[in-house]
Coordinates of C-alpha atoms in Angstrom, one line a residue:
M18 CA -37.7 37.1 2.5
T19 CA -40.0 37.2 4.8
T20 CA -43.3 34.7 5.1
T21 CA -46.6 35.4 6.4
L22 CA -47.6 33.0 9.3
T23 CA -51.2 31.8 8.4
T24 CA -53.5 31.6 10.7
P25 CA -57.6 29.9 11.3
W26 CA -59.5 33.0 10.2
N27 CA -56.2 33.9 7.1
P28 CA -55.5 31.2 5.0
Q29 CA -53.3 33.1 2.7
R30 CA -50.1 32.4 2.0
P31 CA -46.8 33.8 0.3
G32 CA -47.6 34.4 -3.0
P33 CA -45.3 34.7 -6.3
M34 CA -44.7 38.2 -6.9
P35 CA -41.3 39.7 -6.6
Y36 CA -42.3 42.5 -4.0
H37 CA -39.2 42.5 -2.4
R38 CA -37.9 44.6 -5.4
Y39 CA -39.7 47.5 -3.9
R40 CA -38.5 49.2 -1.6
P41 CA -41.0 51.5 1.1
F42 CA -41.1 55.3 1.3
D43 CA -39.1 55.7 4.5
E44 CA -36.6 54.3 2.7
R45 CA -36.2 56.8 -0.2
V46 CA -37.2 60.1 1.4
T47 CA -37.2 61.2 5.0
V48 CA -40.4 62.2 6.5
P49 CA -41.4 64.8 9.3
A50 CA -43.6 63.2 11.6
G51 CA -43.6 65.8 14.4
D52 CA -46.8 67.0 16.2
R53 CA -49.7 66.2 13.9
H54 CA -52.7 69.1 13.8
W55 CA -54.4 67.8 10.5
P56 CA -56.0 64.4 12.0
S57 CA -57.3 66.8 14.3
A58 CA -58.5 69.8 11.6
R59 CA -61.9 69.6 9.6
I60 CA -62.9 71.5 6.3
G61 CA -65.1 73.9 6.6
R62 CA -63.8 75.6 3.7
A63 CA -63.4 74.9 0.0
P64 CA -60.2 75.7 -1.5
L65 CA -59.1 77.5 -4.5
W66 CA -59.7 74.9 -7.3
V67 CA -57.4 75.3 -10.0
P68 CA -58.1 72.7 -13.0
V69 CA -54.7 72.1 -15.2
D70 CA -57.1 69.8 -17.8
L71 CA -56.2 72.4 -21.1
R72 CA -52.2 71.5 -19.7
D73 CA -51.7 68.5 -17.4
G74 CA -54.6 66.6 -18.3
N75 CA -54.3 67.5 -22.9
Q76 CA -50.6 66.3 -22.6
A77 CA -51.7 63.0 -21.4
L78 CA -54.9 62.4 -24.1
P79 CA -54.3 60.3 -26.7
E80 CA -55.6 62.4 -29.5
P81 CA -54.6 66.0 -27.6
M82 CA -57.5 68.5 -27.9
D83 CA -56.8 71.3 -30.7
T84 CA -58.3 75.0 -29.8
P85 CA -61.8 74.7 -30.9
R86 CA -62.0 71.7 -28.2
K87 CA -60.1 74.1 -25.9
R88 CA -62.1 77.1 -26.3
R89 CA -65.4 75.6 -25.4
F90 CA -63.5 73.3 -22.2
F91 CA -62.1 76.3 -21.3
D92 CA -66.2 78.1 -21.3
L93 CA -67.1 75.2 -19.2
L94 CA -64.7 75.7 -16.8
V95 CA -65.1 79.8 -16.6
G96 CA -69.1 78.7 -16.5
T97 CA -68.8 76.5 -13.3
G98 CA -67.4 79.2 -11.3
F99 CA -63.4 77.5 -11.9
K100 CA -61.5 81.1 -11.3
E101 CA -57.4 80.2 -12.0
I102 CA -57.6 78.3 -15.0
E103 CA -53.9 76.5 -16.2
V104 CA -54.9 76.8 -20.0
G105 CA -51.1 75.5 -21.4
Y106 CA -47.6 74.6 -22.4
P107 CA -47.4 77.8 -24.9
S108 CA -43.3 76.9 -24.9
A109 CA -44.2 73.2 -25.3
S110 CA -46.3 73.0 -28.8
R111 CA -48.2 75.7 -31.5
T112 CA -50.8 74.5 -30.7
D113 CA -50.2 75.7 -27.1
F114 CA -48.9 79.1 -28.0
D115 CA -51.4 79.7 -30.1
F116 CA -54.4 78.3 -28.1
V117 CA -53.0 80.9 -25.2
R118 CA -52.3 83.6 -28.1
H119 CA -56.3 82.8 -28.9
L120 CA -57.5 83.8 -25.2
V121 CA -55.8 87.1 -25.8
T122 CA -57.2 88.4 -29.3
D123 CA -60.8 87.0 -28.3
G124 CA -61.0 88.7 -25.3
A125 CA -61.9 85.2 -23.7
V126 CA -60.6 85.9 -20.0
P127 CA -63.1 87.7 -17.4
D128 CA -61.9 89.8 -14.9
D129 CA -62.1 87.4 -12.2
V130 CA -60.3 84.5 -13.9
T131 CA -56.2 83.9 -13.7
P132 CA -55.0 81.8 -16.4
V133 CA -52.0 80.1 -16.0
V134 CA -49.2 78.9 -18.0
F135 CA -46.1 76.3 -16.9
T136 CA -42.5 76.4 -18.5
P137 CA -39.6 74.4 -17.3
A138 CA -36.3 76.5 -15.9
R139 CA -35.3 77.6 -19.4
P140 CA -34.1 81.2 -20.4
E141 CA -35.8 80.0 -24.2
L142 CA -38.5 78.7 -22.9
I143 CA -39.3 81.2 -20.5
D144 CA -39.2 84.5 -22.4
R145 CA -41.7 82.4 -25.7
T146 CA -43.9 81.4 -22.7
F147 CA -44.0 85.7 -21.6
E148 CA -44.6 86.7 -25.3
A149 CA -47.6 84.2 -25.4
V150 CA -49.1 85.8 -22.0
E151 CA -48.1 89.4 -23.3
G152 CA -51.2 90.8 -23.1
L153 CA -53.2 89.6 -20.7
P154 CA -55.1 91.9 -17.5
R155 CA -53.3 88.9 -14.9
A156 CA -51.5 85.6 -15.0
V157 CA -50.0 82.9 -13.9
V158 CA -46.7 82.1 -15.0
H159 CA -45.7 79.1 -12.9
L160 CA -42.1 77.3 -13.0
Y161 CA -40.6 74.1 -12.1
I162 CA -38.2 71.6 -12.3
A163 CA -37.6 68.0 -10.8
T164 CA -35.9 67.6 -7.5
S165 CA -35.7 64.5 -6.1
P166 CA -32.3 62.7 -6.0
V167 CA -33.2 59.7 -8.2
R168 CA -34.3 62.9 -10.9
R169 CA -31.6 65.1 -10.0
D170 CA -29.1 62.3 -10.8
V171 CA -30.3 59.9 -13.6
V172 CA -32.2 62.6 -15.3
L173 CA -30.4 66.2 -14.6
G174 CA -27.1 65.3 -13.8
R175 CA -27.3 67.7 -11.1
D176 CA -26.4 68.2 -7.6
R177 CA -28.6 70.1 -5.5
D178 CA -26.6 73.3 -5.5
E179 CA -26.7 73.1 -9.2
V180 CA -30.6 72.6 -9.3
W181 CA -31.1 75.4 -7.2
R182 CA -28.2 78.2 -9.6
T183 CA -30.9 76.8 -12.1
V184 CA -33.8 77.4 -10.7
R185 CA -32.3 81.1 -8.9
A186 CA -31.7 82.4 -12.7
A187 CA -34.7 80.8 -14.0
A188 CA -36.7 82.7 -11.9
E189 CA -34.5 86.2 -11.7
R190 CA -35.7 85.9 -15.7
M191 CA -38.9 85.8 -14.8
A192 CA -39.2 88.6 -12.6
R193 CA -37.2 90.5 -15.4
R194 CA -39.6 89.7 -18.3
A195 CA -42.7 90.3 -15.2
D196 CA -41.4 94.1 -15.2
G197 CA -41.7 94.4 -18.9
S198 CA -44.6 93.1 -19.4
S199 CA -47.9 94.3 -20.0
S200 CA -50.2 92.1 -17.4
Y201 CA -49.8 91.9 -13.8
V202 CA -48.3 88.7 -13.3
R203 CA -47.6 86.0 -10.6
F204 CA -45.2 83.6 -9.5
Q205 CA -45.7 79.7 -9.2
F206 CA -43.2 77.0 -8.5
S207 CA -43.4 73.3 -8.5
P208 CA -40.8 71.2 -7.4
E209 CA -42.1 68.4 -9.0
T210 CA -41.6 64.7 -7.3
F211 CA -41.6 66.7 -4.9
N212 CA -43.0 64.5 -2.4
L213 CA -39.7 62.5 -3.2
T214 CA -37.5 65.0 -2.6
E215 CA -35.6 65.6 1.3
P216 CA -37.7 68.1 2.6
D217 CA -35.0 70.8 4.0
F218 CA -34.0 70.8 0.1
V219 CA -38.1 71.4 -0.6
L220 CA -37.6 74.2 1.8
E221 CA -34.9 75.7 1.2
L222 CA -36.0 76.6 -2.5
C223 CA -38.9 77.7 -1.7
D224 CA -38.0 79.8 1.0
G225 CA -35.4 81.0 -2.0
L226 CA -38.1 82.4 -4.2
T227 CA -40.6 83.6 -1.6
E228 CA -37.6 86.0 -0.8
L229 CA -36.2 86.6 -4.8
W230 CA -39.4 87.3 -6.1
D231 CA -40.1 89.6 -3.1
A232 CA -43.4 87.3 -2.3
S233 CA -46.3 89.8 -0.2
P234 CA -49.8 89.9 1.4
D235 CA -51.5 91.3 -1.8
R236 CA -49.1 89.8 -4.3
P237 CA -48.3 86.3 -3.1
V238 CA -46.8 83.5 -4.5
T239 CA -47.5 80.0 -4.9
H240 CA -45.2 76.9 -3.9
N241 CA -46.9 73.8 -5.6
L242 CA -46.1 70.8 -5.0
P243 CA -47.2 67.6 -6.6
A244 CA -47.4 64.3 -5.6
T245 CA -46.0 63.6 -9.4
V246 CA -45.8 59.7 -8.7
E247 CA -47.5 58.4 -5.1
I248 CA -46.1 56.6 -3.4
A249 CA -47.2 56.3 -0.1
T250 CA -50.2 56.0 1.8
P251 CA -52.4 60.0 2.2
N252 CA -51.1 60.2 5.7
V253 CA -47.7 60.1 4.6
Y254 CA -48.5 62.7 2.2
A255 CA -50.0 65.3 4.3
D256 CA -46.8 64.6 6.9
Q257 CA -45.0 66.0 4.4
I258 CA -47.3 68.8 3.6
E259 CA -48.2 69.7 7.2
Y260 CA -44.4 70.4 7.6
L261 CA -44.0 73.0 4.6
H262 CA -47.2 74.8 5.8
R263 CA -45.5 75.7 9.3
H264 CA -41.9 76.5 8.2
L265 CA -42.3 78.2 4.9
A266 CA -40.8 81.5 5.6
R267 CA -43.4 84.5 5.0
R268 CA -46.6 82.3 5.1
D269 CA -48.9 84.6 5.0
S270 CA -47.3 85.6 1.2
V271 CA -46.5 82.3 0.7
I272 CA -50.5 80.0 -1.3
L273 CA -49.9 76.6 -0.4
S274 CA -51.6 74.2 -2.9
V275 CA -51.3 70.6 -3.7
H276 CA -51.1 68.2 -6.8
P277 CA -52.1 64.7 -6.0
H278 CA -51.5 61.8 -8.9
N279 CA -53.6 59.1 -8.1
D280 CA -51.1 56.2 -9.2
R281 CA -52.2 54.3 -5.7
G282 CA -56.0 54.7 -6.3
T283 CA -55.9 57.4 -3.4
G284 CA -55.7 61.1 -5.1
V285 CA -58.7 62.8 -3.2
A286 CA -57.2 61.2 -0.3
C287 CA -54.2 62.7 -0.2
A288 CA -55.9 66.7 -2.0
E289 CA -58.3 66.5 1.3
L290 CA -55.6 65.5 4.0
A291 CA -53.5 68.1 2.2
V292 CA -55.8 70.5 2.9
L293 CA -56.3 69.6 6.7
A294 CA -52.5 69.6 6.9
G295 CA -52.6 73.2 5.5
A296 CA -53.1 73.7 1.4
Q297 CA -55.3 76.2 0.6
R298 CA -55.3 75.2 -3.1
V299 CA -55.9 72.3 -5.0
E300 CA -54.4 71.5 -8.9
G301 CA -56.4 68.3 -10.4
C302 CA -58.8 67.4 -13.6
L303 CA -62.5 67.1 -14.1
F304 CA -62.9 63.3 -13.7
G305 CA -59.9 63.3 -12.7
N306 CA -57.9 63.1 -16.1
G307 CA -54.1 62.8 -16.0
E308 CA -51.2 60.5 -16.9
R309 CA -51.2 57.3 -15.8
T310 CA -53.8 56.9 -13.5
G311 CA -54.2 61.0 -13.4
N312 CA -54.5 63.7 -11.1
V313 CA -56.9 64.0 -8.9
D314 CA -60.4 64.8 -9.2
L315 CA -61.8 67.6 -9.1
V316 CA -65.1 67.3 -9.3
T317 CA -65.6 64.0 -6.5
L318 CA -63.2 66.8 -4.2
A319 CA -65.5 69.4 -4.5
L320 CA -68.8 67.3 -4.2
N321 CA -68.0 65.2 -0.9
L322 CA -67.4 69.1 0.7
Y323 CA -70.8 69.3 -0.3
T324 CA -72.2 66.6 1.2
Q325 CA -70.6 67.7 4.4
G326 CA -72.3 71.0 3.9
V327 CA -69.9 72.6 2.7
D328 CA -70.5 75.4 -0.6
P329 CA -67.9 73.9 -3.1
M330 CA -68.3 77.2 -4.6
L331 CA -68.2 75.3 -7.8
D332 CA -71.6 75.2 -9.9
F333 CA -72.5 71.2 -10.5
R334 CA -76.1 71.6 -10.5
D335 CA -76.5 69.9 -13.8
V336 CA -73.2 67.5 -13.8
D337 CA -74.6 65.6 -16.7
A338 CA -74.0 68.6 -19.0
V339 CA -70.5 69.3 -17.2
R340 CA -69.1 65.7 -18.0
E341 CA -70.6 65.2 -21.5
T342 CA -68.8 68.3 -22.5
V343 CA -65.9 67.0 -21.2
E344 CA -66.2 64.0 -22.9
H345 CA -66.5 65.3 -26.0
C346 CA -62.9 67.4 -25.8
N347 CA -61.2 64.6 -24.1
R348 CA -61.9 62.0 -26.3
L349 CA -62.4 59.7 -23.2
P350 CA -65.7 57.9 -21.8
V351 CA -66.0 58.8 -17.7
H352 CA -66.6 55.4 -15.8
P353 CA -70.2 54.7 -15.6
R354 CA -69.2 54.0 -11.5
H355 CA -67.7 57.3 -11.3
P356 CA -68.9 59.6 -8.0
Y357 CA -71.7 61.7 -8.8
A358 CA -71.2 62.0 -11.9
G359 CA -71.3 58.2 -13.3
D360 CA -74.4 56.4 -15.0
L361 CA -74.6 54.3 -12.7
V362 CA -73.4 56.5 -9.0
H363 CA -77.3 56.5 -7.7
T364 CA -78.6 53.7 -9.5
A365 CA -79.5 51.0 -6.7
F366 CA -80.6 47.2 -8.6
S367 CA -79.8 45.7 -5.0
G368 CA -83.3 44.9 -3.4
T369 CA -82.5 45.6 0.1
H370 CA -80.8 49.1 -1.3
Q371 CA -84.5 49.4 -3.0
D372 CA -85.9 49.1 0.0
A373 CA -84.2 51.6 2.0
I374 CA -84.6 53.6 -0.5
G375 CA -87.5 53.4 -1.3
K376 CA -88.6 53.9 2.2
G377 CA -86.2 57.0 2.5
L378 CA -87.6 59.0 -0.4
A379 CA -91.0 58.5 1.4
H380 CA -89.7 59.8 4.2
H381 CA -87.7 62.8 2.8
A382 CA -91.1 63.6 1.6
R383 CA -93.1 63.4 4.9
R384 CA -90.5 65.5 6.4
A385 CA -90.7 68.1 3.8
A386 CA -94.4 68.8 4.1
E387 CA -94.1 68.7 8.0
L388 CA -91.2 71.4 7.6
G389 CA -93.2 73.4 5.3
V390 CA -91.0 73.8 2.6
P391 CA -89.6 71.9 -1.1
E392 CA -88.2 68.9 -0.8
R393 CA -85.5 70.4 -3.0
L394 CA -84.9 72.6 0.1
A395 CA -85.3 69.9 3.0
P396 CA -82.8 68.2 4.9
W397 CA -81.0 65.3 3.5
D398 CA -80.8 62.4 4.9
V399 CA -81.8 59.3 2.7
P400 CA -80.3 55.8 2.5
Y401 CA -77.0 55.0 0.6
L402 CA -77.9 58.1 -1.4
P403 CA -75.5 60.5 0.0
V404 CA -76.3 63.5 -2.0
D405 CA -79.7 64.0 -3.1
P406 CA -80.0 63.6 -7.4
A407 CA -81.8 66.5 -8.2
D408 CA -79.0 68.6 -6.6
L409 CA -76.8 67.4 -9.6
G410 CA -79.6 67.9 -12.4
R411 CA -80.4 64.1 -12.0
S412 CA -84.1 62.8 -12.2
Y413 CA -84.9 60.3 -9.5
E414 CA -86.1 58.1 -12.5
A415 CA -82.8 56.4 -12.5
V416 CA -82.4 56.0 -8.6
I417 CA -83.9 52.5 -9.0
R418 CA -83.7 50.0 -11.2
V419 CA -84.9 45.9 -11.7
N420 CA -82.9 42.8 -12.9
S421 CA -82.2 39.6 -11.1
Q422 CA -80.6 41.0 -8.0
S423 CA -83.5 43.2 -7.3
G424 CA -86.8 42.8 -4.5
K425 CA -90.1 44.1 -3.4
G426 CA -88.8 47.6 -2.0
G427 CA -87.1 47.8 -5.9
V428 CA -90.0 46.2 -8.2
A429 CA -92.9 48.1 -6.0
Y430 CA -91.2 51.5 -6.6
L431 CA -91.2 51.5 -10.1
L432 CA -94.1 50.3 -10.6
H433 CA -95.9 52.7 -7.9
T434 CA -93.7 55.6 -9.4
H435 CA -94.0 55.0 -13.7
A436 CA -97.4 53.4 -13.0
G437 CA -99.1 54.8 -10.3
L438 CA -99.6 51.5 -8.9
E439 CA -99.0 51.5 -4.6
L440 CA -99.0 47.2 -4.2
P441 CA -100.0 46.6 -0.3
P442 CA -96.6 46.0 1.3
R443 CA -97.8 41.5 1.5
M444 CA -98.4 41.7 -2.5
R445 CA -94.9 42.7 -2.6
P446 CA -93.0 39.5 -2.5
D447 CA -95.4 37.8 -4.5
F448 CA -95.4 40.0 -7.7
A449 CA -90.9 40.7 -6.8
R450 CA -91.0 37.0 -7.8
V451 CA -92.1 37.0 -10.6
V452 CA -90.3 39.4 -11.7
Q453 CA -87.0 37.8 -10.8
E454 CA -88.0 34.8 -12.6
A455 CA -88.3 37.0 -15.3
T456 CA -85.3 38.5 -15.5
D457 CA -83.4 35.5 -14.3
D458 CA -84.5 33.9 -17.2
S459 CA -84.0 36.8 -19.8
G460 CA -80.1 38.0 -17.8
R461 CA -80.8 41.8 -17.6
E462 CA -82.7 44.6 -16.9
A463 CA -85.8 45.3 -16.8
T464 CA -87.3 48.4 -17.9
P465 CA -90.3 50.4 -15.6
K466 CA -92.9 49.1 -19.0
E467 CA -91.7 46.3 -18.8
L468 CA -92.3 46.2 -14.9
Y469 CA -95.5 46.9 -16.1
E470 CA -96.1 44.6 -19.0
L471 CA -95.2 42.0 -16.3
F472 CA -97.8 43.6 -13.8
R473 CA -101.1 43.4 -16.4
A474 CA -99.6 39.8 -17.5
T475 CA -99.3 38.5 -14.6
Y476 CA -102.6 40.0 -12.7
L477 CA -104.5 41.7 -15.7
A478 CA -105.1 39.8 -18.3
A479 CA -107.3 37.3 -19.0
G480 CA -107.7 33.6 -17.3
G481 CA -108.6 30.2 -17.4
V482 CA -112.4 30.8 -16.3
R483 CA -113.6 34.4 -18.0
L484 CA -116.3 36.6 -16.9
D485 CA -118.4 37.1 -20.2
A486 CA -121.2 39.3 -18.2
W487 CA -122.5 39.9 -14.3
S488 CA -124.7 41.4 -12.6
T489 CA -125.6 42.4 -9.2
H490 CA -128.5 43.7 -6.8
Q491 CA -129.7 44.2 -3.4
E492 CA -132.6 42.0 -3.1
A493 CA -132.6 42.3 0.8
P494 CA -130.7 45.3 3.3
G495 CA -127.5 42.8 4.2
V496 CA -128.4 40.3 0.9
H497 CA -127.0 40.5 -2.3
R498 CA -127.7 38.1 -5.3
F499 CA -124.6 37.8 -8.2
V500 CA -125.6 36.7 -11.3
C501 CA -123.3 36.1 -14.2
T502 CA -122.2 33.9 -17.0
L503 CA -118.4 32.4 -16.6
A504 CA -116.4 30.5 -19.6
T505 CA -114.2 27.6 -18.2
G506 CA -111.7 24.7 -19.0
P507 CA -109.7 24.9 -22.1
D508 CA -112.8 23.9 -24.1
E509 CA -114.2 27.3 -23.1
R510 CA -117.2 26.0 -21.7
T511 CA -119.7 28.4 -20.9
G512 CA -122.8 29.0 -18.3
D513 CA -124.9 31.0 -16.5
Y514 CA -124.2 30.9 -11.6
E515 CA -125.4 32.7 -9.7
G516 CA -124.7 33.2 -5.6
T517 CA -126.0 35.2 -2.6
G518 CA -124.2 37.1 0.2
T519 CA -123.6 39.8 2.4
S520 CA -121.9 41.9 -0.2
P521 CA -121.9 42.0 -4.2
L522 CA -118.2 40.3 -3.5
T523 CA -119.3 37.3 -1.2
A524 CA -122.4 36.9 -3.4
F525 CA -119.9 36.9 -6.2
A526 CA -117.4 34.1 -3.9
D527 CA -121.2 31.5 -4.0
A528 CA -120.7 32.2 -7.3
L529 CA -117.5 30.7 -8.5
A530 CA -118.4 28.3 -6.3
G531 CA -121.2 26.7 -7.8
A532 CA -118.2 26.3 -11.4
G533 CA -116.6 24.6 -8.4
H534 CA -114.2 26.9 -7.6
T535 CA -114.4 28.0 -3.4
V536 CA -113.5 31.4 -2.8
A537 CA -111.9 33.3 0.8
V538 CA -111.3 36.7 0.7
L539 CA -108.6 37.8 3.0
G540 CA -108.5 41.3 2.5
L541 CA -109.1 43.6 -0.7
T542 CA -107.1 47.2 -0.8
E543 CA -108.2 50.0 -3.1
Q544 CA -106.4 52.1 -5.2
P545 CA -107.4 55.4 -6.9
V546 CA -105.3 56.1 -10.3
E547 CA -105.6 57.9 -13.2
D548 CA -108.5 56.2 -15.2
G549 CA -110.7 54.7 -12.0
V550 CA -109.4 52.7 -9.6
A551 CA -107.1 49.8 -9.2
V552 CA -108.3 46.6 -6.6
Y553 CA -105.9 43.8 -4.9
A554 CA -107.4 41.0 -3.9
E555 CA -106.2 38.8 -1.2
C556 CA -107.9 35.1 -1.5
R557 CA -108.1 31.9 -0.6
V558 CA -108.8 29.6 -3.3
D559 CA -110.2 25.7 -3.0
G560 CA -108.0 25.4 0.8
G561 CA -104.8 26.7 -1.2
P562 CA -102.5 29.1 0.5
P563 CA -103.0 32.7 0.1
V564 CA -103.2 33.7 -3.2
W565 CA -102.9 37.9 -4.6
G566 CA -105.0 39.4 -8.0
A567 CA -106.1 43.1 -9.0
G568 CA -108.5 44.5 -11.0
R569 CA -108.1 47.9 -13.0
D570 CA -111.9 49.6 -13.8
A571 CA -113.2 53.1 -14.0
S572 CA -115.9 50.9 -11.2
P573 CA -114.3 49.9 -7.8
L574 CA -117.5 47.2 -7.7
A575 CA -116.1 45.8 -11.5
A576 CA -112.0 46.4 -10.4
A577 CA -112.8 44.6 -7.0
V578 CA -114.7 41.2 -9.2
Q579 CA -111.7 41.1 -11.7
A580 CA -109.2 41.0 -9.2
V581 CA -111.2 37.9 -7.4
L582 CA -111.3 36.3 -10.3
S583 CA -107.5 37.1 -10.9
A584 CA -106.6 35.5 -8.1
V585 CA -109.3 32.3 -9.2
N586 CA -106.7 32.2 -12.7
R587 CA -103.3 32.4 -10.7
A588 CA -104.2 29.9 -7.9
G589 CA -104.9 27.4 -11.3
L590 CA -101.8 28.0 -12.4
R591 CA -100.0 26.7 -9.5

């Protein structure tokens, strides 16, 4: 057993788990690692996406789908743009057989969609599979057998020659059944546990079937190479795929396909690197459903391409509707942090993130205007949002949400978006502190409605000094008089006051001085709002630090007076 040496920057010590029980991949399978081309490749076109939700995904559900749910899922897949769809394992259950027959008798398969059906290498099950697809205009019959040494030795009890004889007999039977079928049938082969199988044996099996089925460019065979259970980092899978890509016979007559699982949590990376390595087709499930940790997630793969400026050739303009259908059919939830489709994936709570997103959205709007194009068509470059939520049918309402971790940018963004209030930058930290205190106390998120109510209670509500009546007039050029009735103190004692100044507001400040409140107006910001104007005032009251107030009225002067009075009242709360 090795011992990990500690360093000053890494004090980790050997753990108690028996890691020595497990062998690294290079002790389990030979991986050809020649002159790699895939690291410098780029994905410029979407592969052929093949959803296996109705077969592989379905067999992993606690409650498998019945025909109505399968039909709803199938229609979703067709509507989303998938052109090859694995529809079932008709020899495995009556339910799967009946669903394939339902597609036949109901004429549910469009002319440009090819159903795929799955069968093991057993004669009676192959026959049952062909009975299921009879009457379909076209179909792919998918043959599989486990090929790795541990599966051959422990599960099948066959050596390499015996496995090849079994596969060849099954393939010959499939060819005979296809010749007698009214459907146009192509063939697919999966050496299950490919990633643990000797590369030369995989090549022997695949090339043998390519020849037996007499594959040609106009009737290609699909060789599907599964990472049945992930065993290594994604680059290893890419090396395995590139080896087959380079060495398969009749390469122009072969569709090289992959079927990654997600046991190590790297299914998406395996699929992407496999495409770089020569794969042309990817099998997976919407949102990654499947055995153990799942099949590779086709939604993530497709939208990853989209964010690189590559057409995914699928329609996810309403990703929430896609998710809702999948959740209904699978009876499993999609995680709220799922890339692209989760409820929270476009949401920022962090103050720094919110500030960057708010500024980014404003910059995006300006740039679109400068280019003379709608915002939905302008180049996208907004911090923390790799894709425009609107492209996926999402609104911007949930992009920024406020809790105790949020900052001034997020609070200001929500007030502007939902209440139409554009706080001056210098005022934002002031209100953000108010919001943080409230969310710290409640321990929960603040909704936009709650934020406005908090703003109203903080800045717009009546305080310890109340203005019961007031008037102002200009006595001479540059001389204004302000007359008012103020109620002050806990007993709301009223008194009449007046003041003069160079403007109505300085005259109001002079009147306040008579009531015992020295006020200097440091700055005013006016903002047109739906019912008039909002005014934000920064003031120094009784020589203290600057304090903010706000007012809202149909009259700009009335709103400014309210804002100054708001600052006086907030200063009295310190």
